Amino acid sequence: MPDEIFRSPKKHGRVMVMLSGRGSNFMAIHDAILDKRIDAEIALVVSNKAEAPGLAAARDRGLATMALSAKEIPDRSAYDRKIIAEAESRGIDLICLAGYMRVLTPEFCLAYQNRALNIHPALLPSFPGLHVQQKAIDWGVRYSGCTVHFVAADVDMGPIVLQAVVPVLQDDSEDSLAARILVEEHRIYPEAVRLFFEGRLEVRGRRVFII
Ligand code: GRF
């Protein structure tokens, strides 16, 4: 059977952000919303880390937040179901993973298939996983970058929406390369969310067409 074609909705979107750390991608998306570059609102920011700086930033920005520690709900499926229930009750159209350091259950990925995005600091499918800036340096690749992709149960392997390329310099450290990539992350993640709510992303199998 051919894969179904999915077209993102053209609407004022309700976004849920999930993060575990500093939250700079969350802020880039929120800034783009505040600047009216994206027709959406952030209805909830969720973190598995109560002390995440990104969660504090969300509170400072007057957004609704929720911290849910894995200790409260050790069962992974139950944990994810709680978040799905929260998203459903708030009418979330799109989930943006922004440095969320937990692997989502397959049930979660299925429930939000084509409705959840992630940003990854490498040119997927090269260098999935963690510490990927160091891996790019160790491999001696000349270029790396970042990828916004739809979330799929196969971690870091969902359909690719946007990518940006940066050079890897001979004297790069993990931090210097990460900083160069981050500038591009802050550019393409809001851009992908904008395209989503302009109804311009069409997913056909593992390819995403920008209409
Ligand atoms: C970014 O490098 C992102 O690509 C990766 O996690 C990091 C999150 O950074 N998924 P921030 O919390 O958005 O500043």
mmCIF file of N, CA, C and O and ligand atoms in Angstrom, residues 19-27 54 97-101 118-122 133 146-147 156 178 181-182 185-186 189, ligand 1:
data_model
loop_
_atom_site.group_PDB
_atom_site.id
_atom_site.type_symbol
_atom_site.label_atom_id
_atom_site.label_comp_id
_atom_site.label_asym_id
_atom_site.label_seq_id
_atom_site.Cartn_x
_atom_site.Cartn_y
_atom_site.Cartn_z
ATOM 1 N N LEU A 19 11.332 20.094 26.765
ATOM 2 C CA LEU A 19 12.770 20.373 26.880
ATOM 3 C C LEU A 19 13.318 19.809 28.192
ATOM 4 O O LEU A 19 12.566 19.531 29.132
ATOM 5 N N SER A 20 14.647 19.680 28.224
ATOM 6 C CA SER A 20 15.304 19.184 29.440
ATOM 7 C C SER A 20 16.419 20.119 29.908
ATOM 8 O O SER A 20 16.996 19.882 30.973
ATOM 9 N N GLY A 21 16.754 21.123 29.103
ATOM 10 C CA GLY A 21 17.957 21.908 29.432
ATOM 11 C C GLY A 21 17.759 23.403 29.311
ATOM 12 O O GLY A 21 16.757 23.955 29.733
ATOM 13 N N ARG A 22 18.713 24.016 28.597
ATOM 14 C CA ARG A 22 18.758 25.489 28.641
ATOM 15 C C ARG A 22 17.642 26.134 27.845
ATOM 16 O O ARG A 22 17.259 27.277 28.113
ATOM 17 N N GLY A 23 17.138 25.482 26.816
ATOM 18 C CA GLY A 23 15.934 25.992 26.160
ATOM 19 C C GLY A 23 16.156 27.086 25.130
ATOM 20 O O GLY A 23 15.243 27.851 24.819
ATOM 21 N N SER A 24 17.349 27.141 24.528
ATOM 22 C CA SER A 24 17.570 28.226 23.557
ATOM 23 C C SER A 24 16.724 28.022 22.291
ATOM 24 O O SER A 24 16.271 29.009 21.684
ATOM 25 N N ASN A 25 16.493 26.779 21.894
ATOM 26 C CA ASN A 25 15.627 26.567 20.718
ATOM 27 C C ASN A 25 14.181 26.921 21.036
ATOM 28 O O ASN A 25 13.479 27.492 20.200
ATOM 29 N N PHE A 26 13.732 26.568 22.237
ATOM 30 C CA PHE A 26 12.396 26.991 22.666
ATOM 31 C C PHE A 26 12.272 28.517 22.553
ATOM 32 O O PHE A 26 11.290 29.035 22.003
ATOM 33 N N MET A 27 13.291 29.230 23.052
ATOM 34 C CA MET A 27 13.210 30.701 23.029
ATOM 35 C C MET A 27 13.231 31.238 21.599
ATOM 36 O O MET A 27 12.551 32.226 21.293
ATOM 37 N N GLY A 54 15.473 26.177 30.844
ATOM 38 C CA GLY A 54 14.452 26.460 29.827
ATOM 39 C C GLY A 54 13.060 26.568 30.424
ATOM 40 O O GLY A 54 12.225 27.352 29.948
ATOM 41 N N LEU A 97 10.044 19.142 20.183
ATOM 42 C CA LEU A 97 11.082 18.676 21.088
ATOM 43 C C LEU A 97 12.265 19.620 20.920
ATOM 44 O O LEU A 97 12.734 19.845 19.800
ATOM 45 N N ALA A 98 12.712 20.178 22.035
ATOM 46 C CA ALA A 98 13.789 21.169 21.968
ATOM 47 C C ALA A 98 14.799 20.833 23.057
ATOM 48 O O ALA A 98 14.773 21.390 24.145
ATOM 49 N N GLY A 99 15.650 19.868 22.734
ATOM 50 C CA GLY A 99 16.607 19.413 23.740
ATOM 51 C C GLY A 99 15.923 18.592 24.818
ATOM 52 O O GLY A 99 16.254 18.704 25.996
ATOM 53 N N TYR A 100 14.963 17.770 24.411
ATOM 54 C CA TYR A 100 14.269 16.876 25.348
ATOM 55 C C TYR A 100 15.049 15.571 25.396
ATOM 56 O O TYR A 100 15.173 14.884 24.380
ATOM 57 N N MET A 101 15.597 15.250 26.574
ATOM 58 C CA MET A 101 16.601 14.191 26.652
ATOM 59 C C MET A 101 16.036 12.832 27.075
ATOM 60 O O MET A 101 16.734 12.030 27.671
ATOM 61 N N ASN A 118 11.525 17.575 15.917
ATOM 62 C CA ASN A 118 12.714 17.570 16.767
ATOM 63 C C ASN A 118 13.828 18.309 16.030
ATOM 64 O O ASN A 118 13.826 18.376 14.795
ATOM 65 N N ILE A 119 14.766 18.864 16.796
ATOM 66 C CA ILE A 119 15.966 19.447 16.194
ATOM 67 C C ILE A 119 17.167 18.631 16.663
ATOM 68 O O ILE A 119 17.263 18.292 17.836
ATOM 69 N N HIS A 120 18.042 18.339 15.702
ATOM 70 C CA HIS A 120 19.213 17.510 16.014
ATOM 71 C C HIS A 120 20.459 18.223 15.485
ATOM 72 O O HIS A 120 20.466 18.683 14.338
ATOM 73 N N PRO A 121 21.531 18.287 16.293
ATOM 74 C CA PRO A 121 22.706 19.076 15.879
ATOM 75 C C PRO A 121 23.696 18.330 14.982
ATOM 76 O O PRO A 121 24.895 18.328 15.248
ATOM 77 N N ALA A 122 23.181 17.681 13.951
ATOM 78 C CA ALA A 122 24.035 17.046 12.935
ATOM 79 C C ALA A 122 23.201 16.895 11.675
ATOM 80 O O ALA A 122 21.982 17.086 11.696
ATOM 81 N N GLN A 133 28.476 16.531 17.963
ATOM 82 C CA GLN A 133 29.451 17.504 17.456
ATOM 83 C C GLN A 133 30.860 16.918 17.575
ATOM 84 O O GLN A 133 31.677 17.029 16.657
ATOM 85 N N CYS A 146 22.656 20.984 11.157
ATOM 86 C CA CYS A 146 21.533 20.593 12.007
ATOM 87 C C CYS A 146 20.353 20.189 11.129
ATOM 88 O O CYS A 146 20.300 20.523 9.938
ATOM 89 N N THR A 147 19.457 19.457 11.754
ATOM 90 C CA THR A 147 18.322 18.875 11.040
ATOM 91 C C THR A 147 17.060 19.054 11.870
ATOM 92 O O THR A 147 17.038 18.706 13.052
ATOM 93 N N ASP A 156 15.784 9.877 16.010
ATOM 94 C CA ASP A 156 16.537 10.752 15.087
ATOM 95 C C ASP A 156 16.397 10.344 13.617
ATOM 96 O O ASP A 156 17.201 10.762 12.784
ATOM 97 N N ALA A 178 29.587 23.262 18.254
ATOM 98 C CA ALA A 178 28.193 23.303 18.741
ATOM 99 C C ALA A 178 27.639 24.724 18.643
ATOM 100 O O ALA A 178 26.479 24.922 18.249
ATOM 101 N N ILE A 181 26.799 25.558 15.049
ATOM 102 C CA ILE A 181 25.583 24.845 14.633
ATOM 103 C C ILE A 181 24.345 25.477 15.271
ATOM 104 O O ILE A 181 23.294 25.615 14.635
ATOM 105 N N LEU A 182 24.481 25.887 16.534
ATOM 106 C CA LEU A 182 23.319 26.412 17.269
ATOM 107 C C LEU A 182 22.725 27.654 16.591
ATOM 108 O O LEU A 182 21.502 27.839 16.573
ATOM 109 N N GLU A 185 20.501 26.305 14.125
ATOM 110 C CA GLU A 185 19.322 25.688 14.759
ATOM 111 C C GLU A 185 18.267 26.758 15.030
ATOM 112 O O GLU A 185 17.077 26.560 14.778
ATOM 113 N N HIS A 186 18.720 27.894 15.564
ATOM 114 C CA HIS A 186 17.782 28.959 15.937
ATOM 115 C C HIS A 186 17.131 29.587 14.711
ATOM 116 O O HIS A 186 16.115 30.253 14.820
ATOM 117 N N TYR A 189 14.719 26.043 13.050
ATOM 118 C CA TYR A 189 13.615 25.443 13.816
ATOM 119 C C TYR A 189 12.359 26.328 13.731
ATOM 120 O O TYR A 189 11.273 25.844 13.349
HETATM 121 C C1 GRF B 1 20.434 21.463 20.742
HETATM 122 O O1 GRF B 1 21.755 21.342 20.297
HETATM 123 C C2 GRF B 1 19.535 20.541 19.968
HETATM 124 O O2 GRF B 1 19.940 20.369 18.657
HETATM 125 C C3 GRF B 1 19.656 19.258 20.729
HETATM 126 O O3 GRF B 1 19.731 19.627 22.079
HETATM 127 C C4 GRF B 1 20.260 20.949 22.164
HETATM 128 C C5 GRF B 1 19.255 21.747 22.925
HETATM 129 O O4 GRF B 1 19.706 23.046 23.169
HETATM 130 N N1 GRF B 1 18.533 18.400 20.431
HETATM 131 P P1 GRF B 1 18.698 24.111 23.776
HETATM 132 O O5 GRF B 1 18.184 23.515 25.111
HETATM 133 O O6 GRF B 1 17.606 24.325 22.799
HETATM 134 O O7 GRF B 1 19.523 25.332 24.025
#
